[in-house]
PDB file of C-alpha atoms in Angstrom:
ATOM      1  CA  ASN A   1      -8.310 -32.440  -6.677  1.00 51.00           C
ATOM      2  CA  ALA A   2      -4.717 -31.639  -5.024  1.00 70.00           C
ATOM      3  CA  GLY A   3      -3.378 -28.209  -3.944  1.00 92.00           C
ATOM      4  CA  VAL A   4       0.250 -26.581  -4.379  1.00 96.00           C
ATOM      5  CA  MET A   5       2.456 -29.161  -4.331  1.00 96.00           C
ATOM      6  CA  GLN A   6       6.017 -28.508  -3.727  1.00 97.00           C
ATOM      7  CA  ASN A   7       9.002 -30.512  -3.499  1.00 96.00           C
ATOM      8  CA  PRO A   8      11.335 -31.352  -1.740  1.00 97.00           C
ATOM      9  CA  ARG A   9       9.794 -30.177   1.449  1.00 96.00           C
ATOM     10  CA  HIS A  10      13.376 -30.066   3.351  1.00 97.00           C
ATOM     11  CA  LEU A  11      16.744 -29.237   1.310  1.00 98.00           C
ATOM     12  CA  VAL A  12      20.150 -29.678   2.704  1.00 98.00           C
ATOM     13  CA  ARG A  13      23.100 -28.001  -0.195  1.00 98.00           C
ATOM     14  CA  ARG A  14      26.401 -26.904   0.732  1.00 98.00           C
ATOM     15  CA  ARG A  15      28.009 -23.536   0.565  1.00 98.00           C
ATOM     16  CA  GLY A  16      28.350 -22.844  -3.171  1.00 97.00           C
ATOM     17  CA  GLN A  17      26.148 -25.824  -4.481  1.00 98.00           C
ATOM     18  CA  GLU A  18      23.073 -25.344  -6.198  1.00 98.00           C
ATOM     19  CA  ALA A  19      19.276 -25.496  -5.363  1.00 98.00           C
ATOM     20  CA  ARG A  20      16.067 -26.384  -7.255  1.00 98.00           C
ATOM     21  CA  LEU A  21      13.021 -25.938  -5.663  1.00 98.00           C
ATOM     22  CA  ARG A  22       9.768 -26.865  -7.627  1.00 98.00           C
ATOM     23  CA  CYS A  23       5.803 -25.673  -7.789  1.00 98.00           C
ATOM     24  CA  SER A  24       3.318 -27.414  -9.291  1.00 97.00           C
ATOM     25  CA  PRO A  25       0.232 -24.921  -8.913  1.00 96.00           C
ATOM     26  CA  MET A  26      -3.213 -25.848  -8.606  1.00 94.00           C
ATOM     27  CA  LYS A  27      -4.920 -27.342 -11.718  1.00 91.00           C
ATOM     28  CA  GLY A  28      -6.343 -23.987 -13.602  1.00 87.00           C
ATOM     29  CA  HIS A  29      -4.206 -21.857 -12.240  1.00 90.00           C
ATOM     30  CA  SER A  30      -2.033 -19.798 -14.151  1.00 88.00           C
ATOM     31  CA  HIS A  31      -0.285 -17.414 -12.021  1.00 91.00           C
ATOM     32  CA  VAL A  32       2.896 -18.544  -9.884  1.00 95.00           C
ATOM     33  CA  TYR A  33       4.433 -16.490  -7.052  1.00 96.00           C
ATOM     34  CA  TRP A  34       7.483 -17.517  -4.826  1.00 98.00           C
ATOM     35  CA  TYR A  35       8.135 -15.773  -1.575  1.00 97.00           C
ATOM     36  CA  ARG A  36      10.672 -16.666   1.407  1.00 97.00           C
ATOM     37  CA  GLN A  37       9.965 -16.877   4.906  1.00 95.00           C
ATOM     38  CA  LEU A  38      13.383 -15.808   6.831  1.00 89.00           C
ATOM     39  CA  PRO A  39      13.172 -16.706  10.734  1.00 81.00           C
ATOM     40  CA  GLU A  40      10.985 -14.610  12.977  1.00 77.00           C
ATOM     41  CA  GLU A  41       9.814 -12.855   9.602  1.00 83.00           C
ATOM     42  CA  GLY A  42       6.946 -12.215   7.422  1.00 87.00           C
ATOM     43  CA  LEU A  43       6.828 -13.653   3.865  1.00 94.00           C
ATOM     44  CA  LYS A  44       8.542 -11.372   1.385  1.00 95.00           C
ATOM     45  CA  PHE A  45       7.312 -11.535  -1.838  1.00 95.00           C
ATOM     46  CA  MET A  46      10.453 -12.739  -4.764  1.00 97.00           C
ATOM     47  CA  VAL A  47       8.788 -13.198  -8.050  1.00 96.00           C
ATOM     48  CA  TYR A  48       5.242 -13.493 -10.403  1.00 94.00           C
ATOM     49  CA  LEU A  49       5.282 -15.801 -13.105  1.00 95.00           C
ATOM     50  CA  GLN A  50       3.058 -17.017 -15.476  1.00 93.00           C
ATOM     51  CA  LYS A  51       3.487 -19.565 -18.032  1.00 89.00           C
ATOM     52  CA  GLU A  52       6.873 -18.887 -19.957  1.00 89.00           C
ATOM     53  CA  ASN A  53       6.738 -15.620 -18.694  1.00 93.00           C
ATOM     54  CA  ILE A  54       8.303 -13.386 -15.557  1.00 94.00           C
ATOM     55  CA  ILE A  55       5.740 -10.452 -14.942  1.00 92.00           C
ATOM     56  CA  ASP A  56       7.241  -9.308 -11.690  1.00 93.00           C
ATOM     57  CA  GLU A  57      10.498 -10.161  -9.862  1.00 94.00           C
ATOM     58  CA  SER A  58      11.451  -7.151  -8.126  1.00 93.00           C
ATOM     59  CA  GLY A  59      11.707  -9.113  -5.314  1.00 94.00           C
ATOM     60  CA  MET A  60      14.609 -11.271  -6.567  1.00 95.00           C
ATOM     61  CA  PRO A  61      17.694 -10.685  -5.242  1.00 94.00           C
ATOM     62  CA  LYS A  62      19.968  -9.409  -8.141  1.00 90.00           C
ATOM     63  CA  GLU A  63      22.526 -12.079  -7.948  1.00 95.00           C
ATOM     64  CA  ARG A  64      22.208 -16.138  -8.112  1.00 97.00           C
ATOM     65  CA  PHE A  65      18.594 -16.341  -8.218  1.00 98.00           C
ATOM     66  CA  SER A  66      16.445 -17.440 -10.951  1.00 97.00           C
ATOM     67  CA  ALA A  67      12.858 -18.632 -11.783  1.00 97.00           C
ATOM     68  CA  GLU A  68      11.004 -20.071 -14.570  1.00 96.00           C
ATOM     69  CA  PHE A  69       7.619 -21.271 -15.297  1.00 95.00           C
ATOM     70  CA  PRO A  70       7.886 -23.277 -18.331  1.00 93.00           C
ATOM     71  CA  LYS A  71       4.759 -24.440 -20.320  1.00 90.00           C
ATOM     72  CA  GLU A  72       5.249 -27.563 -19.060  1.00 89.00           C
ATOM     73  CA  GLY A  73       6.290 -28.866 -16.071  1.00 92.00           C
ATOM     74  CA  PRO A  74       6.638 -27.499 -12.721  1.00 95.00           C
ATOM     75  CA  SER A  75       7.974 -23.639 -11.643  1.00 97.00           C
ATOM     76  CA  ILE A  76      11.720 -23.721 -10.243  1.00 98.00           C
ATOM     77  CA  LEU A  77      12.989 -21.669  -8.383  1.00 98.00           C
ATOM     78  CA  ARG A  78      17.016 -22.042  -8.562  1.00 98.00           C
ATOM     79  CA  ILE A  79      19.250 -20.810  -6.323  1.00 98.00           C
ATOM     80  CA  GLN A  80      23.099 -20.973  -7.501  1.00 98.00           C
ATOM     81  CA  GLN A  81      26.111 -21.000  -5.597  1.00 98.00           C
ATOM     82  CA  VAL A  82      24.316 -20.815  -1.975  1.00 98.00           C
ATOM     83  CA  VAL A  83      25.038 -18.994   1.121  1.00 97.00           C
ATOM     84  CA  ARG A  84      24.195 -19.425   4.871  1.00 95.00           C
ATOM     85  CA  GLY A  85      21.931 -16.329   4.396  1.00 94.00           C
ATOM     86  CA  ASP A  86      20.307 -18.389   1.995  1.00 96.00           C
ATOM     87  CA  SER A  87      18.539 -20.754   4.571  1.00 96.00           C
ATOM     88  CA  ALA A  88      15.028 -19.969   4.849  1.00 96.00           C
ATOM     89  CA  ALA A  89      11.399 -21.417   3.686  1.00 97.00           C
ATOM     90  CA  TYR A  90      10.464 -20.875   0.336  1.00 98.00           C
ATOM     91  CA  PHE A  91       6.682 -21.122  -0.220  1.00 98.00           C
ATOM     92  CA  CYS A  92       5.238 -21.103  -3.653  1.00 97.00           C
ATOM     93  CA  ALA A  93       1.386 -19.794  -4.078  1.00 96.00           C
ATOM     94  CA  SER A  94      -0.649 -19.849  -7.061  1.00 95.00           C
ATOM     95  CA  LYS A  95      -3.571 -18.190  -8.071  1.00 91.00           C
ATOM     96  CA  THR A  96      -6.083 -17.886 -11.118  1.00 87.00           C
ATOM     97  CA  SER A  97      -6.201 -15.253 -13.374  1.00 81.00           C
ATOM     98  CA  LEU A  98      -9.419 -13.193 -11.660  1.00 79.00           C
ATOM     99  CA  MET A  99      -8.090  -9.951  -9.611  1.00 77.00           C
ATOM    100  CA  ASN A 100      -8.579  -9.953  -5.634  1.00 75.00           C
ATOM    101  CA  THR A 101      -9.272 -13.587  -5.453  1.00 83.00           C
ATOM    102  CA  GLU A 102      -7.177 -15.279  -2.644  1.00 88.00           C
ATOM    103  CA  ALA A 103      -3.685 -17.218  -3.624  1.00 91.00           C
ATOM    104  CA  PHE A 104      -3.382 -21.018  -2.437  1.00 94.00           C
ATOM    105  CA  PHE A 105      -0.167 -21.703  -0.827  1.00 96.00           C
ATOM    106  CA  GLY A 106       2.122 -25.027  -0.591  1.00 97.00           C
ATOM    107  CA  GLN A 107       3.621 -26.297   2.189  1.00 96.00           C
ATOM    108  CA  GLY A 108       6.844 -24.697   1.334  1.00 97.00           C
ATOM    109  CA  THR A 109      10.613 -25.903   1.213  1.00 98.00           C
ATOM    110  CA  ARG A 110      12.874 -25.548   4.112  1.00 96.00           C
ATOM    111  CA  LEU A 111      16.724 -25.157   2.543  1.00 97.00           C
ATOM    112  CA  THR A 112      19.207 -25.450   5.086  1.00 97.00           C
ATOM    113  CA  VAL A 113      23.064 -24.255   3.754  1.00 97.00           C
ATOM    114  CA  VAL A 114      25.834 -25.884   5.937  1.00 96.00           C
TER     115      VAL A 114
ATOM    116  CA  ASP B   1       9.752  -0.190   4.403  1.00 71.00           C
ATOM    117  CA  GLN B   2       7.589  -2.361   6.091  1.00 83.00           C
ATOM    118  CA  GLN B   3       4.116  -1.457   4.298  1.00 93.00           C
ATOM    119  CA  VAL B   4       2.118  -3.598   6.107  1.00 96.00           C
ATOM    120  CA  LYS B   5       2.745  -4.153  10.058  1.00 95.00           C
ATOM    121  CA  GLN B   6       0.839  -5.951  12.648  1.00 96.00           C
ATOM    122  CA  ASN B   7       2.630  -4.565  16.126  1.00 92.00           C
ATOM    123  CA  SER B   8       1.604  -7.388  18.494  1.00 95.00           C
ATOM    124  CA  PRO B   9       4.057 -10.126  17.977  1.00 94.00           C
ATOM    125  CA  SER B  10       1.662 -12.327  20.071  1.00 96.00           C
ATOM    126  CA  LEU B  11      -1.638 -12.635  22.095  1.00 97.00           C
ATOM    127  CA  SER B  12      -3.093 -15.163  24.364  1.00 98.00           C
ATOM    128  CA  VAL B  13      -6.952 -15.647  24.975  1.00 98.00           C
ATOM    129  CA  GLN B  14      -9.031 -17.696  26.860  1.00 97.00           C
ATOM    130  CA  GLU B  15     -10.784 -20.781  25.157  1.00 97.00           C
ATOM    131  CA  GLY B  16     -14.342 -18.967  24.628  1.00 97.00           C
ATOM    132  CA  ARG B  17     -13.793 -15.518  24.426  1.00 97.00           C
ATOM    133  CA  ILE B  18     -13.040 -12.922  21.339  1.00 98.00           C
ATOM    134  CA  SER B  19      -9.615 -12.745  19.506  1.00 98.00           C
ATOM    135  CA  ILE B  20      -9.032  -9.208  17.993  1.00 98.00           C
ATOM    136  CA  LEU B  21      -5.687  -9.385  15.675  1.00 98.00           C
ATOM    137  CA  ASN B  22      -4.779  -5.772  14.426  1.00 98.00           C
ATOM    138  CA  CYS B  23      -3.124  -4.825  11.126  1.00 98.00           C
ATOM    139  CA  ASP B  24      -2.077  -1.515   9.859  1.00 98.00           C
ATOM    140  CA  TYR B  25      -0.791  -0.561   6.659  1.00 97.00           C
ATOM    141  CA  THR B  26       0.939   2.662   4.490  1.00 96.00           C
ATOM    142  CA  ASN B  27       0.359   1.985   0.919  1.00 92.00           C
ATOM    143  CA  SER B  28      -3.193   3.968  -0.359  1.00 92.00           C
ATOM    144  CA  MET B  29      -3.187   1.656  -3.231  1.00 91.00           C
ATOM    145  CA  PHE B  30      -3.609  -1.466  -1.352  1.00 93.00           C
ATOM    146  CA  ASP B  31      -7.176  -2.548  -2.606  1.00 91.00           C
ATOM    147  CA  TYR B  32      -7.492  -6.300  -1.431  1.00 93.00           C
ATOM    148  CA  PHE B  33      -6.604  -7.362   2.291  1.00 95.00           C
ATOM    149  CA  LEU B  34      -6.579 -11.289   3.316  1.00 95.00           C
ATOM    150  CA  TRP B  35      -5.644 -13.271   6.563  1.00 97.00           C
ATOM    151  CA  TYR B  36      -3.738 -16.437   6.516  1.00 97.00           C
ATOM    152  CA  LYS B  37      -3.320 -18.528   9.286  1.00 97.00           C
ATOM    153  CA  LYS B  38       0.243 -20.728   9.548  1.00 95.00           C
ATOM    154  CA  TYR B  39       1.220 -23.925  11.376  1.00 94.00           C
ATOM    155  CA  PRO B  40       4.464 -24.604  11.909  1.00 89.00           C
ATOM    156  CA  ALA B  41       6.198 -25.990   8.950  1.00 86.00           C
ATOM    157  CA  GLU B  42       3.070 -25.599   6.747  1.00 92.00           C
ATOM    158  CA  GLY B  43       2.242 -23.324   4.172  1.00 94.00           C
ATOM    159  CA  PRO B  44       0.253 -20.394   4.818  1.00 96.00           C
ATOM    160  CA  THR B  45      -3.733 -21.054   4.904  1.00 96.00           C
ATOM    161  CA  PHE B  46      -6.344 -18.563   3.722  1.00 95.00           C
ATOM    162  CA  LEU B  47      -8.881 -17.684   5.904  1.00 97.00           C
ATOM    163  CA  ILE B  48     -10.815 -14.337   5.098  1.00 97.00           C
ATOM    164  CA  SER B  49     -10.298 -11.390   2.410  1.00 95.00           C
ATOM    165  CA  ILE B  50     -12.164  -8.303   2.149  1.00 95.00           C
ATOM    166  CA  SER B  51     -12.209  -5.663  -0.745  1.00 93.00           C
ATOM    167  CA  SER B  52     -11.899  -2.005  -0.306  1.00 92.00           C
ATOM    168  CA  ILE B  53     -15.254  -1.587  -1.267  1.00 92.00           C
ATOM    169  CA  LYS B  54     -16.096  -3.212   1.842  1.00 94.00           C
ATOM    170  CA  ASP B  55     -15.770  -2.333   5.674  1.00 95.00           C
ATOM    171  CA  LYS B  56     -16.784  -5.376   6.790  1.00 97.00           C
ATOM    172  CA  ASN B  57     -16.839  -9.383   5.697  1.00 97.00           C
ATOM    173  CA  GLU B  58     -17.818 -12.276   7.766  1.00 97.00           C
ATOM    174  CA  ASP B  59     -17.542 -16.004   8.003  1.00 96.00           C
ATOM    175  CA  GLY B  60     -18.512 -18.019  10.347  1.00 97.00           C
ATOM    176  CA  ARG B  61     -16.361 -17.286  13.400  1.00 98.00           C
ATOM    177  CA  PHE B  62     -14.045 -15.312  11.441  1.00 98.00           C
ATOM    178  CA  THR B  63     -14.780 -11.756  10.683  1.00 98.00           C
ATOM    179  CA  VAL B  64     -12.518  -8.786   9.177  1.00 98.00           C
ATOM    180  CA  PHE B  65     -13.258  -5.340   9.445  1.00 98.00           C
ATOM    181  CA  LEU B  66     -11.652  -2.526   7.478  1.00 98.00           C
ATOM    182  CA  ASN B  67     -11.344   0.867   8.625  1.00 97.00           C
ATOM    183  CA  LYS B  68     -10.075   2.629   5.074  1.00 95.00           C
ATOM    184  CA  SER B  69      -9.330   6.611   6.344  1.00 95.00           C
ATOM    185  CA  ALA B  70      -7.327   4.664   9.881  1.00 97.00           C
ATOM    186  CA  LYS B  71      -5.727   2.439   7.000  1.00 97.00           C
ATOM    187  CA  HIS B  72      -6.550  -0.346   9.809  1.00 97.00           C
ATOM    188  CA  LEU B  73      -7.984  -3.916   9.487  1.00 97.00           C
ATOM    189  CA  SER B  74      -8.967  -6.468  11.913  1.00 98.00           C
ATOM    190  CA  LEU B  75      -9.363 -10.038  12.374  1.00 98.00           C
ATOM    191  CA  HIS B  76     -12.313 -11.364  15.306  1.00 98.00           C
ATOM    192  CA  ILE B  77     -12.389 -14.895  16.192  1.00 98.00           C
ATOM    193  CA  VAL B  78     -15.505 -15.403  18.292  1.00 97.00           C
ATOM    194  CA  PRO B  79     -15.531 -17.912  19.965  1.00 98.00           C
ATOM    195  CA  SER B  80     -11.982 -18.618  20.134  1.00 98.00           C
ATOM    196  CA  GLN B  81     -11.065 -22.441  19.959  1.00 97.00           C
ATOM    197  CA  PRO B  82      -7.514 -23.892  20.858  1.00 96.00           C
ATOM    198  CA  GLY B  83      -7.318 -25.158  17.570  1.00 95.00           C
ATOM    199  CA  ASP B  84      -6.977 -21.597  16.252  1.00 97.00           C
ATOM    200  CA  SER B  85      -3.845 -21.446  17.811  1.00 97.00           C
ATOM    201  CA  ALA B  86      -1.562 -20.717  15.029  1.00 97.00           C
ATOM    202  CA  VAL B  87       0.280 -17.845  13.618  1.00 96.00           C
ATOM    203  CA  TYR B  88      -2.229 -15.160  11.868  1.00 98.00           C
ATOM    204  CA  PHE B  89      -0.479 -13.259   8.943  1.00 97.00           C
ATOM    205  CA  CYS B  90      -2.231 -10.187   7.263  1.00 97.00           C
ATOM    206  CA  ALA B  91      -1.651  -9.250   3.688  1.00 96.00           C
ATOM    207  CA  ALA B  92      -2.465  -6.888   1.132  1.00 95.00           C
ATOM    208  CA  SER B  93      -2.691  -6.683  -2.597  1.00 91.00           C
ATOM    209  CA  ALA B  94      -2.491  -3.507  -4.935  1.00 88.00           C
ATOM    210  CA  GLU B  95      -4.795  -4.881  -8.038  1.00 74.00           C
ATOM    211  CA  LYS B  96      -3.516  -2.227 -10.441  1.00 68.00           C
ATOM    212  CA  SER B  97       0.186  -1.981  -9.946  1.00 63.00           C
ATOM    213  CA  SER B  98       1.278  -5.544  -8.827  1.00 63.00           C
ATOM    214  CA  GLY B  99      -0.697  -8.533 -10.377  1.00 69.00           C
ATOM    215  CA  ASP B 100      -2.036  -9.494  -7.053  1.00 79.00           C
ATOM    216  CA  LYS B 101       1.538 -10.145  -5.489  1.00 88.00           C
ATOM    217  CA  LEU B 102       0.848  -9.979  -1.379  1.00 92.00           C
ATOM    218  CA  THR B 103       2.598  -8.016   1.087  1.00 93.00           C
ATOM    219  CA  PHE B 104       2.697 -10.021   4.385  1.00 95.00           C
ATOM    220  CA  GLY B 105       2.639  -8.350   7.947  1.00 95.00           C
ATOM    221  CA  THR B 106       5.216 -10.194  10.431  1.00 93.00           C
ATOM    222  CA  GLY B 107       2.612 -12.199  11.990  1.00 95.00           C
ATOM    223  CA  THR B 108       0.672 -12.612  15.118  1.00 96.00           C
ATOM    224  CA  ARG B 109       1.268 -15.232  17.283  1.00 96.00           C
ATOM    225  CA  LEU B 110      -2.194 -16.563  18.895  1.00 98.00           C
ATOM    226  CA  ALA B 111      -2.528 -18.761  21.762  1.00 98.00           C
ATOM    227  CA  VAL B 112      -5.836 -19.981  23.050  1.00 97.00           C
ATOM    228  CA  ARG B 113      -5.759 -21.080  26.647  1.00 95.00           C
ATOM    229  CA  PRO B 114      -8.388 -24.358  26.908  1.00 92.00           C
TER     230      PRO B 114
END
């Protein structure tokens, strides 16, 4: 019974390249969330998705960032034309559709922009 | 606008004693509160939660207290063990407005001395 799987664990990109982060939720979980943790800070909500739908993207930067959760396959967080300030740990979490239940987190992808 | 605040960045406790981690919030819409534990280079791990209809929830060595009028919650760990040394994040969600997305505090680093 695998948990939330994120890959890659570490990703190094040069400025201007694209970064693609993948997240496979726990089996039976239909809700996926992406969070970002900058150094010495807490986790900040980015986007909430269900299959084929973006429900809440209020935490996403307006440009260069996009997310999807297709009918088949993992959720993808995509960052185009990365800049040094995008360097952070990106965590995916999933949960069931039941309200007021805990979300389970993956191990994160640490993005370093050089 | 930090809606969830953990004002103590660090706490050091002797093994066997009680650890008390505090958390304050400002958004009165929050109705579900969680504590997560995080080790370096790993994702947050769910510890315990409490709904706003309760004022206490206990699970083994972990107890969470909620004071709605003061918008304050605390996590008690007793007895503390060296393996409890980690960063603890308080998180909150509002069922009716935000699809269970979590708002996190900035974390408290707990060190349990042998």
